[in-house]
Amino acid sequence: MPLALYLLALAVFAMGTSEFMLAGLLPDIASDLHVTVGTAGALTSAFAIGMAVGAPLMAALARNRSGRTVLLVFVLLFSAAHVVGATTTSFPVLCATRLVAALANAGFLAVAVTTAGTLAGPDRKGRALAVLLSGTTVATVAGVPGGSVLGTLFGWRATFWAVAALCLPAAAGLLKTLPAGSARADTAGGGPRLRAELAQLRRPRLVLVLLIGALVNAATFASFTFLAPVVTGVAGLGELWVPLVLVLFGAGSFVGVTVAGRLADRRPGRVVAIGGPALAVGWPVLAVSAAEPAALLALVLLLGALSFALGGTLITRALYEGSRAPTMSGAYATAALNVGATAGPLIAATALGTPAGDLGPLWASGLLVVVALLVAYPFRAVVATATEAPGEGR
């Protein structure tokens, strides 16, 4: 894999750390800026909205420009938003920086997903995406716990400064390693117009894969967001176990996305056929056995691997199905995943009010995967197809 791909993953690592780090920083931020913790939670909402809306919007605005230029602008804008966030004493300003950072993050991911596939070659999109998504999985393993420790020792602003600094070597490396016209040349001389790329969203095959991907990601984030109460309440473990459980989930996700990256191009059906039912069963099994710490730890690791293996494979399928939208397919996949990441915790929060209590999100995740499988089953040939056959893009 080219060096530029690993530099893209470094930027994704910084962005993933930023996306998840607020969970441990909200009380400190609320105290420092004189707002309630509930009000500080709006920072997470602002980021989620920016991610869901920003992917197609930013990709559309950037589609006629050099891929290298676009990626550099997004990563430097992301860094600058964190510098402003680290220095402001105004909560509304901090909220605005989170929205700007989310737009930059969404735009970067949308272009980076397309660029990764281009850098790796037409038949290695799955492996390229595995490298790119490893930035997110490593963020959950190392970046988020590290940010939490940094915030505890030096205050929440230090974490924002660290994220801003992480972006700089990635930006410098991309400037050096990416060719000037990378990944956007296909819009310049006969490539599809924006209207033609948007029209691809009418293709049932593409919409189907995006819908399944959103449902699977909703299941993932429904439980991931509310793992802490399961650890401390149901399993009866101390608060210090929460970071360890999150690290285990992140470690599993890294393994899952890496293994799936070697299968997603040529054997996506195998990943879906094994990973989908296993997830549908795995979340309820975790709900039933969460009171046993050993079972909890083992299942969190396994479910992290299965979730990201299946999710990564569906992103790869979205890129193949959206091949007639070369500058927007990455945006469609990014937007779908973030719609899932936004909807999942909302569904899980509702499940907390059911008799299942803290275990409600785990049952909700299992149900979401079942819905995804029911949607996929009648069209399983679409999900299982390794490459797009001629004429499928019509």
Tab-separated table of N, CA, C and O in Angstrom, residues 15-54:
chain	number	residue	atom	x	y	z
A	15	MET	N	-8.862	12.651	13.626
A	15	MET	CA	-10.268	13.025	13.550
A	15	MET	C	-11.143	12.079	14.356
A	15	MET	O	-12.109	12.498	15.002
A	16	GLY	N	-10.811	10.785	14.332
A	16	GLY	CA	-11.563	9.826	15.127
A	16	GLY	C	-11.401	10.069	16.616
A	16	GLY	O	-12.356	9.953	17.392
A	17	THR	N	-10.187	10.427	17.024
A	17	THR	CA	-9.940	10.765	18.425
A	17	THR	C	-10.812	11.936	18.842
A	17	THR	O	-11.452	11.929	19.899
A	18	SER	N	-10.871	12.955	17.994
A	18	SER	CA	-11.688	14.131	18.295
A	18	SER	C	-13.165	13.783	18.388
A	18	SER	O	-13.883	14.276	19.260
A	19	GLU	N	-13.618	12.910	17.486
A	19	GLU	CA	-15.036	12.575	17.449
A	19	GLU	C	-15.495	11.892	18.727
A	19	GLU	O	-16.593	12.166	19.242
A	20	PHE	N	-14.657	11.003	19.286
A	20	PHE	CA	-15.070	10.202	20.431
A	20	PHE	C	-14.600	10.745	21.779
A	20	PHE	O	-15.077	10.304	22.817
A	21	MET	N	-13.665	11.700	21.782
A	21	MET	CA	-13.001	12.087	23.029
A	21	MET	C	-13.904	12.857	23.985
A	21	MET	O	-13.642	12.909	25.191
A	22	LEU	N	-14.972	13.481	23.473
A	22	LEU	CA	-15.781	14.345	24.330
A	22	LEU	C	-16.486	13.593	25.448
A	22	LEU	O	-16.848	14.187	26.463
A	23	ALA	N	-16.687	12.290	25.262
A	23	ALA	CA	-17.394	11.512	26.280
A	23	ALA	C	-16.739	11.653	27.652
A	23	ALA	O	-17.424	11.736	28.670
A	24	GLY	N	-15.414	11.715	27.689
A	24	GLY	CA	-14.711	11.851	28.959
A	24	GLY	C	-14.376	13.276	29.343
A	24	GLY	O	-13.849	13.505	30.436
A	25	LEU	N	-14.681	14.236	28.472
A	25	LEU	CA	-14.296	15.627	28.726
A	25	LEU	C	-15.462	16.537	29.075
A	25	LEU	O	-15.257	17.674	29.529
A	26	LEU	N	-16.698	16.096	28.850
A	26	LEU	CA	-17.862	16.973	29.019
A	26	LEU	C	-17.979	17.583	30.413
A	26	LEU	O	-18.251	18.793	30.527
A	27	PRO	N	-17.782	16.826	31.506
A	27	PRO	CA	-17.888	17.472	32.822
A	27	PRO	C	-16.870	18.596	33.016
A	27	PRO	O	-17.209	19.661	33.545
A	28	ASP	N	-15.655	18.390	32.565
A	28	ASP	CA	-14.606	19.406	32.684
A	28	ASP	C	-14.940	20.637	31.842
A	28	ASP	O	-14.774	21.780	32.274
A	29	ILE	N	-15.411	20.399	30.621
A	29	ILE	CA	-15.793	21.508	29.736
A	29	ILE	C	-16.949	22.296	30.344
A	29	ILE	O	-16.952	23.538	30.366
A	30	ALA	N	-17.953	21.584	30.844
A	30	ALA	CA	-19.121	22.239	31.439
A	30	ALA	C	-18.716	23.116	32.620
A	30	ALA	O	-19.186	24.262	32.745
A	31	SER	N	-17.843	22.611	33.468
A	31	SER	CA	-17.388	23.376	34.630
A	31	SER	C	-16.592	24.605	34.212
A	31	SER	O	-16.797	25.705	34.749
A	32	ASP	N	-15.702	24.442	33.246
A	32	ASP	CA	-14.833	25.540	32.820
A	32	ASP	C	-15.616	26.648	32.117
A	32	ASP	O	-15.331	27.838	32.295
A	33	LEU	N	-16.603	26.279	31.309
A	33	LEU	CA	-17.346	27.265	30.523
A	33	LEU	C	-18.689	27.640	31.168
A	33	LEU	O	-19.497	28.342	30.549
A	34	HIS	N	-18.917	27.150	32.384
A	34	HIS	CA	-20.076	27.555	33.191
A	34	HIS	C	-21.414	27.207	32.510
A	34	HIS	O	-22.315	28.038	32.401
A	35	VAL	N	-21.508	25.973	32.034
A	35	VAL	CA	-22.765	25.457	31.506
A	35	VAL	C	-23.026	24.110	32.172
A	35	VAL	O	-22.149	23.543	32.823
A	36	THR	N	-24.244	23.605	32.011
A	36	THR	CA	-24.552	22.280	32.562
A	36	THR	C	-23.960	21.192	31.672
A	36	THR	O	-23.649	21.424	30.498
A	37	VAL	N	-23.825	20.011	32.243
A	37	VAL	CA	-23.319	18.888	31.454
A	37	VAL	C	-24.281	18.586	30.307
A	37	VAL	O	-23.862	18.249	29.191
A	38	GLY	N	-25.582	18.714	30.569
A	38	GLY	CA	-26.560	18.498	29.511
A	38	GLY	C	-26.389	19.472	28.360
A	38	GLY	O	-26.479	19.098	27.187
A	39	THR	N	-26.124	20.744	28.699
A	39	THR	CA	-25.876	21.739	27.652
A	39	THR	C	-24.588	21.420	26.905
A	39	THR	O	-24.523	21.534	25.674
A	40	ALA	N	-23.571	20.996	27.628
A	40	ALA	CA	-22.303	20.639	26.987
A	40	ALA	C	-22.480	19.481	26.019
A	40	ALA	O	-21.736	19.355	25.038
A	41	GLY	N	-23.477	18.647	26.250
A	41	GLY	CA	-23.755	17.537	25.342
A	41	GLY	C	-24.122	17.986	23.948
A	41	GLY	O	-24.038	17.201	22.995
A	42	ALA	N	-24.513	19.266	23.801
A	42	ALA	CA	-24.814	19.804	22.470
A	42	ALA	C	-23.582	19.781	21.572
A	42	ALA	O	-23.706	19.797	20.343
A	43	LEU	N	-22.397	19.727	22.167
A	43	LEU	CA	-21.165	19.641	21.369
A	43	LEU	C	-21.148	18.346	20.561
A	43	LEU	O	-20.712	18.325	19.408
A	44	THR	N	-21.612	17.269	21.166
A	44	THR	CA	-21.676	15.989	20.462
A	44	THR	C	-22.714	16.032	19.350
A	44	THR	O	-22.481	15.540	18.238
A	45	SER	N	-23.872	16.652	19.635
A	45	SER	CA	-24.922	16.763	18.620
A	45	SER	C	-24.455	17.594	17.437
A	45	SER	O	-24.724	17.260	16.280
A	46	ALA	N	-23.750	18.710	17.719
A	46	ALA	CA	-23.255	19.570	16.645
A	46	ALA	C	-22.300	18.807	15.741
A	46	ALA	O	-22.345	18.943	14.508
A	47	PHE	N	-21.450	17.973	16.333
A	47	PHE	CA	-20.490	17.205	15.546
A	47	PHE	C	-21.213	16.162	14.698
A	47	PHE	O	-20.905	15.989	13.517
A	48	ALA	N	-22.195	15.490	15.299
A	48	ALA	CA	-22.925	14.445	14.560
A	48	ALA	C	-23.683	15.034	13.380
A	48	ALA	O	-23.679	14.477	12.274
A	49	ILE	N	-24.340	16.172	13.589
A	49	ILE	CA	-25.085	16.816	12.504
A	49	ILE	C	-24.132	17.251	11.401
A	49	ILE	O	-24.385	17.052	10.204
A	50	GLY	N	-23.009	17.842	11.782
A	50	GLY	CA	-22.027	18.278	10.790
A	50	GLY	C	-21.485	17.133	9.967
A	50	GLY	O	-21.275	17.265	8.753
A	51	MET	N	-21.286	15.974	10.607
A	51	MET	CA	-20.773	14.814	9.889
A	51	MET	C	-21.790	14.277	8.891
A	51	MET	O	-21.464	13.964	7.751
A	52	ALA	N	-23.047	14.162	9.318
A	52	ALA	CA	-24.071	13.589	8.451
A	52	ALA	C	-24.359	14.483	7.246
A	52	ALA	O	-24.508	14.018	6.119
A	53	VAL	N	-24.435	15.793	7.493
A	53	VAL	CA	-24.748	16.735	6.419
A	53	VAL	C	-23.513	17.072	5.592
A	53	VAL	O	-23.585	17.280	4.375
A	54	GLY	N	-22.377	17.107	6.253
A	54	GLY	CA	-21.171	17.630	5.615
A	54	GLY	C	-20.572	16.771	4.530
A	54	GLY	O	-19.964	17.294	3.590
